[in-house]
Each structure stands twice: as structure tokens, then as C-alpha cells.
Amino acid sequence: MEDLPRYQGLRRRLVERIQSKGIQDQAVVASIGRVPRHLFVDPALREHAYEDRALPLMAGQTISQPYTVAYQTQLLCVQAGHKVLEIGTGSGYQTAVLCELGAEVYSVELERRLYERAKVLLEKLGYRARLRWGDGRFGWPTYAPFDRILLTAATDRVPEALFEQLSEGGILVAPVGRSSHQVMTVYRKIGQTLSCEEKGYFKFVPLRSAEYR
Ligand code: SAH
């Protein structure tokens, strides 16, 4: 698939922008610099793919702002070989960023059309993530436990199943809150206890239940 020099140039500028906004993790920065975001957005919006903003996907969903992707990924402290579960595949962009970090990525998406599109695209680009169509509030028990879990949709309470599927010493990052903005929250599982640290405010689409799709 094409990655024209023009897009490469725009991507370099995007990388500089997210660095200037405070993203310092070099592995995360390098991953953002490698993923061709223009292939993950709606073709009609391709010219905007390297602006630092969220863009609409089908079914009323959105591909997160690149800065938000970088911020969440940085908080997750992913190392090569980690098993990472993502809830909300959407376009597959964040999934690709996690693959670039050398993680073994599992991702669940509720919207069938998004799941199908992301699956085809990630395969075409050579990303070997495992994708599943279903309700991510139940995690993916077959492959649990996970070293890292990332929610890319907002919830007022992180589903218990996800904490259960987090490994000892694992980190879970989620935008938490029911209002129009959520607090990015980092949970760490230490023994049987969970520590919790609140970061900045963000705005995400809601984590839905299958009945209210
Ligand atoms: N990570 C995505 C951003 C997706 S937006 C990207 O990089 O493009 C959040 C996604 O979560 C949407 O695609 C939405 O359909 C999905 N979602 C909402 N509720 C869900 C649930 N219960 N289980 C799995 N996915 C869900």
C-alpha cells in the first residue's frame, strides 16, 4: 500500500508536534513516525490524516487524536514481547502503534464493520495483531492474563473482568468518567491490590454494551 513521500513528510511534522506537546518516550515517538495514519482514516479525509486531531470513522465512532494515542501508549509502558489487550479497535491505528512497539496485540471491537475493515487493513500492512468482534467489557479470557490493557472508549467504571485479566504487576490505562470529559487513569496491579493514578482530561466516545449498539 502506498506511503508517498508527501505523507512521510507530513508524518515527520506530526511527530515533531507531539514531541513539542510533551511526549518523550522515544519508542512511542518512533512508532507514531512509522504508522501510515492516512491509510486508517476515511479516504475522503486522507489530507487531514496528519493533523493532530480526532477524525470521524464509520458508525459514529472516531479515530483518536495522535497526541492522545501517544499519551495513552506512553502511560502503558509497553515493552517488546508484552501481551497487550486493547478494547475498541476502531480504525486499527492504535493497534498498529502497539504492534510497532513489539507487543503481542489482542484487540476487541464491538462494531462489526470497523472490526472487518481493521482486520483487512492490518493484515495488508503486515501487522500481526489478533482481532475479535465482540463486547470488550468482558475482555478476552482465552488469552488472559495480559501485561497491559488499554481502553480506547470512555467508561464510568472499568469492568471487573478486565482487572481480573490483568497480570500481576500489569498496567491498565482507561479514560474514566461519565461526563463529556474523562480522566485518563492508570491502574497498577500489585498483588491483589490496585493502585490508581489520575492524569489529564480527555474526550472519548463511550464504551457501549452490545444491547445498545
Ligand atoms: N483505538 C481506536 C479508537 C476507537 S474509538 C483507533 O485507533 O481508531 C473507540 C472504539 O471503541 C469504537 O470503535 C467503538 O465502536 C468501540 N467500542 C465501544 N464500545 C465497545 C465495547 N463494549 N467493546 C469493544 N469495542 C467497543
PDB file of N, CA and C and ligand atoms in Angstrom, residues 57 61-64 69 86-95 108-111 114 134-137 152-153 204-210, ligand 1:
ATOM      1  N   LEU A  57     -14.932   8.116  12.032  1.00  0.00           N
ATOM      2  CA  LEU A  57     -14.891   6.826  11.343  1.00  0.00           C
ATOM      3  C   LEU A  57     -16.337   6.486  11.004  1.00  0.00           C
ATOM      4  N   GLN A  61     -18.184   6.527  15.155  1.00  0.00           N
ATOM      5  CA  GLN A  61     -17.006   6.380  16.025  1.00  0.00           C
ATOM      6  C   GLN A  61     -15.904   7.328  15.549  1.00  0.00           C
ATOM      7  N   THR A  62     -14.813   7.401  16.313  1.00  0.00           N
ATOM      8  CA  THR A  62     -13.724   8.291  15.894  1.00  0.00           C
ATOM      9  C   THR A  62     -12.370   7.611  16.050  1.00  0.00           C
ATOM     10  N   ILE A  63     -11.430   8.020  15.199  1.00  0.00           N
ATOM     11  CA  ILE A  63     -10.032   7.626  15.370  1.00  0.00           C
ATOM     12  C   ILE A  63      -9.449   8.709  16.285  1.00  0.00           C
ATOM     13  N   SER A  64      -8.808   8.289  17.376  1.00  0.00           N
ATOM     14  CA  SER A  64      -8.343   9.252  18.377  1.00  0.00           C
ATOM     15  C   SER A  64      -7.303  10.203  17.793  1.00  0.00           C
ATOM     16  N   VAL A  69      -3.298   9.175  21.375  1.00  0.00           N
ATOM     17  CA  VAL A  69      -2.762   7.825  21.159  1.00  0.00           C
ATOM     18  C   VAL A  69      -1.363   7.732  21.785  1.00  0.00           C
ATOM     19  N   GLU A  86      -6.280  -4.480  23.786  1.00  0.00           N
ATOM     20  CA  GLU A  86      -6.901  -3.179  23.504  1.00  0.00           C
ATOM     21  C   GLU A  86      -8.412  -3.370  23.410  1.00  0.00           C
ATOM     22  N   ILE A  87      -9.172  -2.486  24.062  1.00  0.00           N
ATOM     23  CA  ILE A  87     -10.632  -2.530  23.937  1.00  0.00           C
ATOM     24  C   ILE A  87     -11.058  -1.348  23.077  1.00  0.00           C
ATOM     25  N   GLY A  88     -11.616  -1.651  21.894  1.00  0.00           N
ATOM     26  CA  GLY A  88     -12.013  -0.608  20.948  1.00  0.00           C
ATOM     27  C   GLY A  88     -10.997  -0.466  19.828  1.00  0.00           C
ATOM     28  N   THR A  89     -11.008  -1.436  18.916  1.00  0.00           N
ATOM     29  CA  THR A  89     -10.047  -1.434  17.789  1.00  0.00           C
ATOM     30  C   THR A  89     -10.250  -0.222  16.896  1.00  0.00           C
ATOM     31  N   GLY A  90     -11.507   0.147  16.674  1.00  0.00           N
ATOM     32  CA  GLY A  90     -11.828   1.280  15.787  1.00  0.00           C
ATOM     33  C   GLY A  90     -11.178   1.113  14.431  1.00  0.00           C
ATOM     34  N   SER A  91     -10.353   2.066  14.052  1.00  0.00           N
ATOM     35  CA  SER A  91      -9.675   2.022  12.749  1.00  0.00           C
ATOM     36  C   SER A  91      -8.527   1.013  12.723  1.00  0.00           C
ATOM     37  N   GLY A  92      -8.020   0.659  13.912  1.00  0.00           N
ATOM     38  CA  GLY A  92      -6.840  -0.206  13.967  1.00  0.00           C
ATOM     39  C   GLY A  92      -5.549   0.593  14.107  1.00  0.00           C
ATOM     40  N   TYR A  93      -5.657   1.918  14.146  1.00  0.00           N
ATOM     41  CA  TYR A  93      -4.447   2.747  14.212  1.00  0.00           C
ATOM     42  C   TYR A  93      -3.653   2.514  15.511  1.00  0.00           C
ATOM     43  N   GLN A  94      -4.365   2.596  16.631  1.00  0.00           N
ATOM     44  CA  GLN A  94      -3.683   2.368  17.920  1.00  0.00           C
ATOM     45  C   GLN A  94      -3.117   0.946  17.975  1.00  0.00           C
ATOM     46  N   THR A  95      -3.837   0.013  17.415  1.00  0.00           N
ATOM     47  CA  THR A  95      -3.385  -1.389  17.359  1.00  0.00           C
ATOM     48  C   THR A  95      -2.023  -1.450  16.648  1.00  0.00           C
ATOM     49  N   VAL A 108     -10.257  -5.950  20.673  1.00  0.00           N
ATOM     50  CA  VAL A 108     -11.677  -6.305  20.555  1.00  0.00           C
ATOM     51  C   VAL A 108     -12.476  -5.080  20.112  1.00  0.00           C
ATOM     52  N   GLU A 109     -13.370  -5.271  19.159  1.00  0.00           N
ATOM     53  CA  GLU A 109     -14.206  -4.172  18.650  1.00  0.00           C
ATOM     54  C   GLU A 109     -15.658  -4.639  18.569  1.00  0.00           C
ATOM     55  N   LEU A 110     -16.552  -3.757  19.004  1.00  0.00           N
ATOM     56  CA  LEU A 110     -17.979  -4.078  19.046  1.00  0.00           C
ATOM     57  C   LEU A 110     -18.672  -3.898  17.694  1.00  0.00           C
ATOM     58  N   GLU A 111     -18.217  -2.929  16.906  1.00  0.00           N
ATOM     59  CA  GLU A 111     -18.849  -2.627  15.617  1.00  0.00           C
ATOM     60  C   GLU A 111     -18.305  -3.555  14.546  1.00  0.00           C
ATOM     61  N   LEU A 114     -16.312  -1.989  11.556  1.00  0.00           N
ATOM     62  CA  LEU A 114     -14.984  -1.489  11.928  1.00  0.00           C
ATOM     63  C   LEU A 114     -14.016  -2.653  12.132  1.00  0.00           C
ATOM     64  N   GLY A 134     -16.638  -8.351  19.150  1.00  0.00           N
ATOM     65  CA  GLY A 134     -17.390  -8.700  20.351  1.00  0.00           C
ATOM     66  C   GLY A 134     -17.391  -7.559  21.351  1.00  0.00           C
ATOM     67  N   ASP A 135     -17.947  -7.850  22.514  1.00  0.00           N
ATOM     68  CA  ASP A 135     -18.056  -6.849  23.565  1.00  0.00           C
ATOM     69  C   ASP A 135     -16.812  -6.895  24.459  1.00  0.00           C
ATOM     70  N   GLY A 136     -15.993  -5.886  24.334  1.00  0.00           N
ATOM     71  CA  GLY A 136     -14.717  -5.831  25.055  1.00  0.00           C
ATOM     72  C   GLY A 136     -14.856  -5.683  26.560  1.00  0.00           C
ATOM     73  N   ARG A 137     -16.052  -5.399  27.064  1.00  0.00           N
ATOM     74  CA  ARG A 137     -16.217  -5.277  28.519  1.00  0.00           C
ATOM     75  C   ARG A 137     -15.930  -6.602  29.217  1.00  0.00           C
ATOM     76  N   THR A 152      -9.870   2.287  24.807  1.00  0.00           N
ATOM     77  CA  THR A 152      -9.876   3.480  23.963  1.00  0.00           C
ATOM     78  C   THR A 152     -11.296   4.027  23.836  1.00  0.00           C
ATOM     79  N   ALA A 153     -12.166   3.645  24.779  1.00  0.00           N
ATOM     80  CA  ALA A 153     -13.519   4.199  24.861  1.00  0.00           C
ATOM     81  C   ALA A 153     -13.787   4.503  26.336  1.00  0.00           C
ATOM     82  N   PHE A 204     -13.500  10.963  24.940  1.00  0.00           N
ATOM     83  CA  PHE A 204     -13.606   9.720  24.164  1.00  0.00           C
ATOM     84  C   PHE A 204     -15.058   9.387  23.858  1.00  0.00           C
ATOM     85  N   VAL A 205     -15.275   8.557  22.845  1.00  0.00           N
ATOM     86  CA  VAL A 205     -16.621   8.012  22.617  1.00  0.00           C
ATOM     87  C   VAL A 205     -16.868   6.968  23.716  1.00  0.00           C
ATOM     88  N   PRO A 206     -18.149   6.721  24.063  1.00  0.00           N
ATOM     89  CA  PRO A 206     -18.414   5.810  25.191  1.00  0.00           C
ATOM     90  C   PRO A 206     -18.193   4.334  24.876  1.00  0.00           C
ATOM     91  N   LEU A 207     -17.791   3.613  25.909  1.00  0.00           N
ATOM     92  CA  LEU A 207     -17.750   2.157  25.854  1.00  0.00           C
ATOM     93  C   LEU A 207     -19.210   1.717  25.977  1.00  0.00           C
ATOM     94  N   ARG A 208     -19.697   0.986  24.969  1.00  0.00           N
ATOM     95  CA  ARG A 208     -21.124   0.635  24.961  1.00  0.00           C
ATOM     96  C   ARG A 208     -21.314  -0.840  25.266  1.00  0.00           C
ATOM     97  N   SER A 209     -22.552  -1.180  25.628  1.00  0.00           N
ATOM     98  CA  SER A 209     -22.845  -2.603  25.785  1.00  0.00           C
ATOM     99  C   SER A 209     -23.496  -3.057  24.485  1.00  0.00           C
ATOM    100  N   ALA A 210     -23.374  -4.331  24.185  1.00  0.00           N
ATOM    101  CA  ALA A 210     -23.847  -4.865  22.910  1.00  0.00           C
ATOM    102  C   ALA A 210     -25.324  -4.524  22.677  1.00  0.00           C
TER     103      ALA A 210
HETATM  104  N1  SAH B   1      -8.394   2.799  19.076  1.00  0.00           N
HETATM  105  C1  SAH B   1      -9.239   3.352  18.034  1.00  0.00           C
HETATM  106  C2  SAH B   1     -10.178   4.411  18.560  1.00  0.00           C
HETATM  107  C3  SAH B   1     -11.510   3.865  18.587  1.00  0.00           C
HETATM  108  S1  SAH B   1     -12.807   4.833  19.257  1.00  0.00           S
HETATM  109  C4  SAH B   1      -8.416   3.870  16.862  1.00  0.00           C
HETATM  110  O1  SAH B   1      -7.194   3.952  16.968  1.00  0.00           O
HETATM  111  O2  SAH B   1      -9.008   4.143  15.820  1.00  0.00           O
HETATM  112  C5  SAH B   1     -13.482   3.624  20.387  1.00  0.00           C
HETATM  113  C6  SAH B   1     -13.949   2.334  19.764  1.00  0.00           C
HETATM  114  O3  SAH B   1     -14.484   1.519  20.810  1.00  0.00           O
HETATM  115  C7  SAH B   1     -15.054   2.474  18.721  1.00  0.00           C
HETATM  116  O4  SAH B   1     -14.641   1.886  17.530  1.00  0.00           O
HETATM  117  C8  SAH B   1     -16.224   1.711  19.334  1.00  0.00           C
HETATM  118  O5  SAH B   1     -17.021   1.024  18.382  1.00  0.00           O
HETATM  119  C9  SAH B   1     -15.511   0.739  20.259  1.00  0.00           C
HETATM  120  N2  SAH B   1     -16.328   0.213  21.351  1.00  0.00           N
HETATM  121  C10 SAH B   1     -17.297   0.845  22.072  1.00  0.00           C
HETATM  122  N3  SAH B   1     -17.801   0.005  22.997  1.00  0.00           N
HETATM  123  C11 SAH B   1     -17.141  -1.179  22.869  1.00  0.00           C
HETATM  124  C12 SAH B   1     -17.189  -2.436  23.548  1.00  0.00           C
HETATM  125  N4  SAH B   1     -18.063  -2.658  24.550  1.00  0.00           N
HETATM  126  N5  SAH B   1     -16.360  -3.417  23.156  1.00  0.00           N
HETATM  127  C13 SAH B   1     -15.467  -3.220  22.141  1.00  0.00           C
HETATM  128  N6  SAH B   1     -15.368  -2.060  21.455  1.00  0.00           N
HETATM  129  C14 SAH B   1     -16.193  -1.043  21.819  1.00  0.00           C
END
